[in-house]
Coordinates of C-alpha atoms in Angstrom, one line a residue:
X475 CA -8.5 -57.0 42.8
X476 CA -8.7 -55.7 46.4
X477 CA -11.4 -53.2 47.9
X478 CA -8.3 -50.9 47.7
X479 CA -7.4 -51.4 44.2
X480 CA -11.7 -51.0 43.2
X481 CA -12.0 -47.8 44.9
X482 CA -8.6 -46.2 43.1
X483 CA -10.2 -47.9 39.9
X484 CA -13.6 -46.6 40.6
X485 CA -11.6 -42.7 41.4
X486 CA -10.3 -43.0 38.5
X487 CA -12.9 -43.8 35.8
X488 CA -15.7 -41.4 37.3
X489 CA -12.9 -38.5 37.1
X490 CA -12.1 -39.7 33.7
X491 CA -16.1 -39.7 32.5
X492 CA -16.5 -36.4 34.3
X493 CA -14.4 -35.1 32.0
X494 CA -15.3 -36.5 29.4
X495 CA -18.6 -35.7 29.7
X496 CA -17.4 -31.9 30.7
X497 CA -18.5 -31.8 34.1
X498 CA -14.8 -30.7 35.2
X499 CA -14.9 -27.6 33.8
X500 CA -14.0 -26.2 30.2
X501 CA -12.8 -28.0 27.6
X502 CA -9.6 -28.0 25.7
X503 CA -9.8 -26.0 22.4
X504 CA -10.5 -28.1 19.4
X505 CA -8.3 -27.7 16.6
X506 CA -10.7 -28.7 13.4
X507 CA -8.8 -26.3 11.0
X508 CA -5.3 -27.1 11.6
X509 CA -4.8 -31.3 10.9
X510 CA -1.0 -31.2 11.0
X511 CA -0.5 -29.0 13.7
X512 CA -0.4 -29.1 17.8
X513 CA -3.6 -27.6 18.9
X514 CA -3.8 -24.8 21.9
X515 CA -4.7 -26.6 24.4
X516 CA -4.6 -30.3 23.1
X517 CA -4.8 -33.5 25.0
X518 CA -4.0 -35.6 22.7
X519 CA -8.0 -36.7 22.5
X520 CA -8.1 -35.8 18.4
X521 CA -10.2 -38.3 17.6
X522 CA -12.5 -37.5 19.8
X523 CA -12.9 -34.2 19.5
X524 CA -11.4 -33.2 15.9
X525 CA -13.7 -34.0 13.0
X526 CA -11.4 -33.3 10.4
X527 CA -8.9 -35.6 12.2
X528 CA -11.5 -38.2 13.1
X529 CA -12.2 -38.0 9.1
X530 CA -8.3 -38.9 8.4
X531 CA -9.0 -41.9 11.2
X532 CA -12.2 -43.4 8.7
X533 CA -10.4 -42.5 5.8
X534 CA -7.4 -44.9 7.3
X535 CA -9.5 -47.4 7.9
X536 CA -11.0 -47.2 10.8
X537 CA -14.8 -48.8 10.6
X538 CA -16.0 -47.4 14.3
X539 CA -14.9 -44.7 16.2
X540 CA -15.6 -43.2 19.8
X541 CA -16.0 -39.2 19.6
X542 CA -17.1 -36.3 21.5
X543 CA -19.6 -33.7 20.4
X544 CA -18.0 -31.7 17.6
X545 CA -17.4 -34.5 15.5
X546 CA -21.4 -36.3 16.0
X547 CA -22.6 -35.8 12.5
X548 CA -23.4 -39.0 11.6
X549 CA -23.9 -40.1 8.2
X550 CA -26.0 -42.6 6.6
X551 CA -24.0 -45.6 7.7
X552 CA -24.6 -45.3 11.4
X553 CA -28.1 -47.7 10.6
X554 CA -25.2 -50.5 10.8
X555 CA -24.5 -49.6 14.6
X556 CA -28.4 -50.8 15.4
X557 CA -29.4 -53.7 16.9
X558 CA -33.2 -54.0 15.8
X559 CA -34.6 -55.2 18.9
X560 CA -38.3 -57.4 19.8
X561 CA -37.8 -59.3 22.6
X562 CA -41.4 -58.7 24.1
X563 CA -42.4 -62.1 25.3
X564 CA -45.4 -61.6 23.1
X565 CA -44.0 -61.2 19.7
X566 CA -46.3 -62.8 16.8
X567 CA -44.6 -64.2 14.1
X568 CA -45.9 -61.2 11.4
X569 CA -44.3 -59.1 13.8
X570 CA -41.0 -60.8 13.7
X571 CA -41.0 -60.7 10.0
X572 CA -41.7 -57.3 9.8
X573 CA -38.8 -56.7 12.2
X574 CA -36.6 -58.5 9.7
X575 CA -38.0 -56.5 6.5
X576 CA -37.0 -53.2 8.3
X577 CA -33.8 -54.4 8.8
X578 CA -33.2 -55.8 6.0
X579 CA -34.7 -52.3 4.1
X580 CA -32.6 -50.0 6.3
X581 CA -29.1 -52.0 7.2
X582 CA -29.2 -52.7 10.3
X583 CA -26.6 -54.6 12.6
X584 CA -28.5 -57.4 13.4
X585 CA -31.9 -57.8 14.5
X586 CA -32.2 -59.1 18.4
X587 CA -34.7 -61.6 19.4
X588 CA -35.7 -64.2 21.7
X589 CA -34.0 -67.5 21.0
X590 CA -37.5 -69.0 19.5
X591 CA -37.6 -66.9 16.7
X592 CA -34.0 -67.4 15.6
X593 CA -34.9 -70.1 13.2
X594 CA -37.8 -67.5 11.1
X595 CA -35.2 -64.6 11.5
X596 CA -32.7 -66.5 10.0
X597 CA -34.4 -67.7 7.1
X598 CA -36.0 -64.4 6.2
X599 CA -32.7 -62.3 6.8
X600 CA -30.2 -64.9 4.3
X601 CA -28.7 -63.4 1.8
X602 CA -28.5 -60.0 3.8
X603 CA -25.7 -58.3 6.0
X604 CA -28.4 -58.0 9.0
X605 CA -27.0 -60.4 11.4
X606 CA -29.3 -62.4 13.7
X607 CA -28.6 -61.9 17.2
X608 CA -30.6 -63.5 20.0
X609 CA -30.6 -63.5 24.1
X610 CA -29.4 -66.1 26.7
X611 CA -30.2 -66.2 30.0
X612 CA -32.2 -63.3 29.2
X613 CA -33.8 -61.3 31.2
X614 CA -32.9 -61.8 34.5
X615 CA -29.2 -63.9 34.4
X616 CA -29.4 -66.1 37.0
X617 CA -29.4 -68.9 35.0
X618 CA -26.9 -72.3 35.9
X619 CA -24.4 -71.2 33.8
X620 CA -24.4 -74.9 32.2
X621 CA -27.3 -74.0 30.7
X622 CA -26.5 -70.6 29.6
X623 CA -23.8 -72.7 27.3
X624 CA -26.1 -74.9 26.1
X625 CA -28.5 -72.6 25.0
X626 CA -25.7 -70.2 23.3
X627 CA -24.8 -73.3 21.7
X628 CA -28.5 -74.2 20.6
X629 CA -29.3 -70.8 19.0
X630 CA -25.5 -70.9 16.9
X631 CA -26.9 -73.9 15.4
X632 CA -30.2 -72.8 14.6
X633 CA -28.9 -69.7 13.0
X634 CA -27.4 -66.9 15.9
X635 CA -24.6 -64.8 14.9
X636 CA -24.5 -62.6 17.7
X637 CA -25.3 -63.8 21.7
X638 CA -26.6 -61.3 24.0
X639 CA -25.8 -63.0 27.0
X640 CA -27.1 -61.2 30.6
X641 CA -24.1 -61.7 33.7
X642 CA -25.3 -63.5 37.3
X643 CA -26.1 -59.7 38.8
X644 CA -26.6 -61.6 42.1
X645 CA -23.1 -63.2 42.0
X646 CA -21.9 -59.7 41.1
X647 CA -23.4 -57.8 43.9
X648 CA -22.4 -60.5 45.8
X649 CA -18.7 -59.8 45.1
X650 CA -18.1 -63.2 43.6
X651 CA -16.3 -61.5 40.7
X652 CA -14.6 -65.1 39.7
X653 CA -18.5 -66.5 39.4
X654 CA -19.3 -63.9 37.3
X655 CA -16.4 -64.0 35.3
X656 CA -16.3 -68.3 34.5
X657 CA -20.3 -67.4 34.0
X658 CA -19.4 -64.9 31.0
X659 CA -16.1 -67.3 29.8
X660 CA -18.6 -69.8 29.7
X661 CA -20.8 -68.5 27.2
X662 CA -18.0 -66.6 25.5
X663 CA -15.9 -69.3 24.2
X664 CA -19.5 -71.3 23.5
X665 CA -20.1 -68.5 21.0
X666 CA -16.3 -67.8 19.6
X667 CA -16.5 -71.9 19.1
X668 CA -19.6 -71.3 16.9
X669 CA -18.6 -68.2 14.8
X670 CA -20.4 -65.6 17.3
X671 CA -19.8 -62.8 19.3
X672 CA -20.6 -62.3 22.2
X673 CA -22.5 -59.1 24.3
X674 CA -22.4 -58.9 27.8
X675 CA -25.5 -57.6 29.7
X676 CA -24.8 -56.0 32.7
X677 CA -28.2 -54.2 33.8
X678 CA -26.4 -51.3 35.0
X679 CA -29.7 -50.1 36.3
X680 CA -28.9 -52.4 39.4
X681 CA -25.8 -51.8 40.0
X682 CA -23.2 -49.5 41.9
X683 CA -20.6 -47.3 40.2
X684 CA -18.2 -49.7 41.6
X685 CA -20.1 -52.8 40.7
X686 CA -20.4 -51.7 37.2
X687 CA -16.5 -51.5 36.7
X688 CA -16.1 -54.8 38.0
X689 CA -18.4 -56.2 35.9
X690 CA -17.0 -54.6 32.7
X691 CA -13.4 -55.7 33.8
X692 CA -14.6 -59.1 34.7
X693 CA -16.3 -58.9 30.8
X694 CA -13.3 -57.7 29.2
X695 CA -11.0 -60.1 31.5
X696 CA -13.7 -62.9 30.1
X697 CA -12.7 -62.4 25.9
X698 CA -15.8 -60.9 25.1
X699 CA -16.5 -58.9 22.7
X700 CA -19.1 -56.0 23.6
X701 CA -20.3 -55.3 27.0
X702 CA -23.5 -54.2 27.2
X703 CA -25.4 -51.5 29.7
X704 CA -29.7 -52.8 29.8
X705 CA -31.8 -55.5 28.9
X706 CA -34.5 -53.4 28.6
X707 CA -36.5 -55.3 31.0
X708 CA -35.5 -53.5 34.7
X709 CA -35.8 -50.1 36.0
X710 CA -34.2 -48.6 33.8
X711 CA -32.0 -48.7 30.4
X712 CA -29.0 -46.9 29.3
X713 CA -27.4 -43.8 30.6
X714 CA -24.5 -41.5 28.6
X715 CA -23.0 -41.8 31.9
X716 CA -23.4 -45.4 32.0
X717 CA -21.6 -45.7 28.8
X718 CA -19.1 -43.6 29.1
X719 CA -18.0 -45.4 32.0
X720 CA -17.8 -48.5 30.8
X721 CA -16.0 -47.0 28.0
X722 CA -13.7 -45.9 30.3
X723 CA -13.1 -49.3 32.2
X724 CA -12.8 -51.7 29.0
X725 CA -10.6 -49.5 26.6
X726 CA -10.8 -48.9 23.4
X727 CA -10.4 -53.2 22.9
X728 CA -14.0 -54.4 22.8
X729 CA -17.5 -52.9 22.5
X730 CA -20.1 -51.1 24.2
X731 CA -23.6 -51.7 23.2
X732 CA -25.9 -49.1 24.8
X733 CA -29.3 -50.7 25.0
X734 CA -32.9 -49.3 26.9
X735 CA -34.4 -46.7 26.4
X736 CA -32.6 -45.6 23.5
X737 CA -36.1 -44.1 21.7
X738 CA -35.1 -41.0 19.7
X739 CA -31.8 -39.5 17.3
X740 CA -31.3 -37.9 20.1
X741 CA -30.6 -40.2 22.2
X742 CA -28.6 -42.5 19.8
X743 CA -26.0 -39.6 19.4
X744 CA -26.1 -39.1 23.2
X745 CA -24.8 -43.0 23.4
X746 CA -22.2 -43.1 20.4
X747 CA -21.0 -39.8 22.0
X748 CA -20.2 -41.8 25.1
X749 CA -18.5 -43.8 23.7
X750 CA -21.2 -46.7 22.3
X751 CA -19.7 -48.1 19.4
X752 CA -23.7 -50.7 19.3
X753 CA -27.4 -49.6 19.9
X754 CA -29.8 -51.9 20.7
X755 CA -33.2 -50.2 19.7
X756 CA -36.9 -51.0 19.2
X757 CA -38.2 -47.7 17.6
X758 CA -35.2 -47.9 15.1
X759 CA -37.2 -47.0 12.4
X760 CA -38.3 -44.0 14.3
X761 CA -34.7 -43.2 14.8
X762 CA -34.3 -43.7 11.0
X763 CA -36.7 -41.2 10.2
X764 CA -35.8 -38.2 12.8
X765 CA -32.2 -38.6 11.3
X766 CA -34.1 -38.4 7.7
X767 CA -36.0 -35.1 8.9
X768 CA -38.7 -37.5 7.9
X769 CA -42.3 -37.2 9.3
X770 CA -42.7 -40.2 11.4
X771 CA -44.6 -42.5 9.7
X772 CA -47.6 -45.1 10.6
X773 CA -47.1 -48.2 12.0
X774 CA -48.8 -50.0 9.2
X775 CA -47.2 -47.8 6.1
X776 CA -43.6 -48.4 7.4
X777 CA -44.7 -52.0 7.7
X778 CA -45.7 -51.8 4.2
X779 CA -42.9 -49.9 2.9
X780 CA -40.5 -52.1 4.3
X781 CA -42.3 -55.0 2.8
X782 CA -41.8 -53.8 -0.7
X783 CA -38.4 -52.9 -0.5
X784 CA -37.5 -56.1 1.1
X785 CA -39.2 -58.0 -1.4

């Protein structure tokens, strides 16, 4: 891809999240009243902006959608699009359990740790949907990419089902998109070859407009499976803009984990509105309770609460 082609690419996805994010101007009239007929005004964005249409999608079988504000009421299953996240370098081991009771109590994706505590998480989560998801190359990503591999390959076998693996940013902003995208391939087919997926990190906090669609193409180009906006660890996390753009660039073919900074309800509908179809979160219970209309509660009696109920 030429500077040409990235600048017609990068015109073309900002004009496409502007819109989608309403900046352009009004929006096309949504039709949630009439599901067999043409809308006034349609664009043939129903499922985005159409609940009772987006409802005929689920009830099809669709298991995760991208939508638009009218259709953001989200129901009790949306504790499956959480990623449970403690990845503070600190971490005690009670602290990793109780991350794993909560998840286990409220159905969350996965829970997202360091790769030490993959073997606990593991143990404590069998038996259980929650998934185990860990980090590689994590925080920073400029990691050989030999051992990126290796240690994809390390947590699989101690119990991983999901790699959050973070790109070479300097290689990116570099504009050595072919490092960037062996780097990802690497650790792609290292998890595909061990039953995982695989989430792409960009830390869109350090990056262009441009730089961030060439690292989602270069993810997408890569076989993996989500990309991913934050570690949690720079400047800053993740942005509805953010999201929406790489929405934008990567299609409707793989994932788009929105991750930092994600604290509040709020926020979480901000992201899936965008077009996040993943949330990695660290006040998920929090999240849990604002979307309960529950007063938060203490640290100590959600730690006991979930202990019963995972017990």
């Amino acid at each position: 891809m030429d500077q040409q082609e990235i600048e017609q690419v990068v015109c073309i996805v900002t004009e496409e999240v502007l819109r989608y994010l309403g900046a352009a101007g009004g929006s096309p009239e949504a039709g949630g009243e009439r599901d067999d007929e043409i809308c006034p005004g349609c664009d043939q964005n129903c499922v985005e902006k159409c609940s009772r249409k987006t409802r005929a999608v689920v009830d099809a079988g669709a298991d995760r959608i991208s939508c638009g504000p009218a259709v953001i009421q989200l129901e009790a299953g949306f504790a499956g699009l959480i990623d449970h996240t403690l990845l503070k370098p600190e971490a005690s081991r009670d602290e990793i359990r109780k991350l794993c009771k909560e998840a286990a109590r409220f159905g969350f994706a996965s829970v997202c740790i360091n790769p030490w505590n993959v073997p606990l998480a593991a143990e404590m989560l069998r038996g259980t949907s929650v998934k185990v998801c860990t980090v590689v190359g994590f925080p920073l990503g400029a990691t050989l990419p030999q051992v990126k591999i290796h240690e994809a390959e390390e947590a699989i076998k101690l119990g991983a089902q999901e790699i959050d693996m973070v790109i070479n940013i300097g290689a990116l902003k570099s504009g050595q998109d072919d490092v960037v995208e062996s780097d990802i391939r690497g650790v792609v087919e290292a998890s595909h070859r061990g039953g995982a997926i695989c989430k792409v990190i960009l830390e869109t906090a350090l990056l262009t407009i441009e730089e961030k669609v060439r690292g989602s193409a270069a993810t997408k180009r890569a076989g993996a499976d989500f990309v991913k906006t934050s570690t949690g660890f720079s400047t800053a996390g993740a942005t509805a803009e953010d999201v929406a753009l790489m929405r934008a660039v990567v299609g409707s073919e793989i994932g788009v984990k929105a991750a930092g900074g994600v604290r509040s309800f709020e926020d979480l509908k901000k992201m899936v509105c965008a077009g996040a179809t993943r949330i990695g979160a660290s006040a998920s219970v929090k999240i849990m309770e604002q979307a309960a209309g529950a007063a938060p509660t203490s640290a100590s009696d959600a730690g006991s609460a979930a202990a019963r109920s995972f017990t």
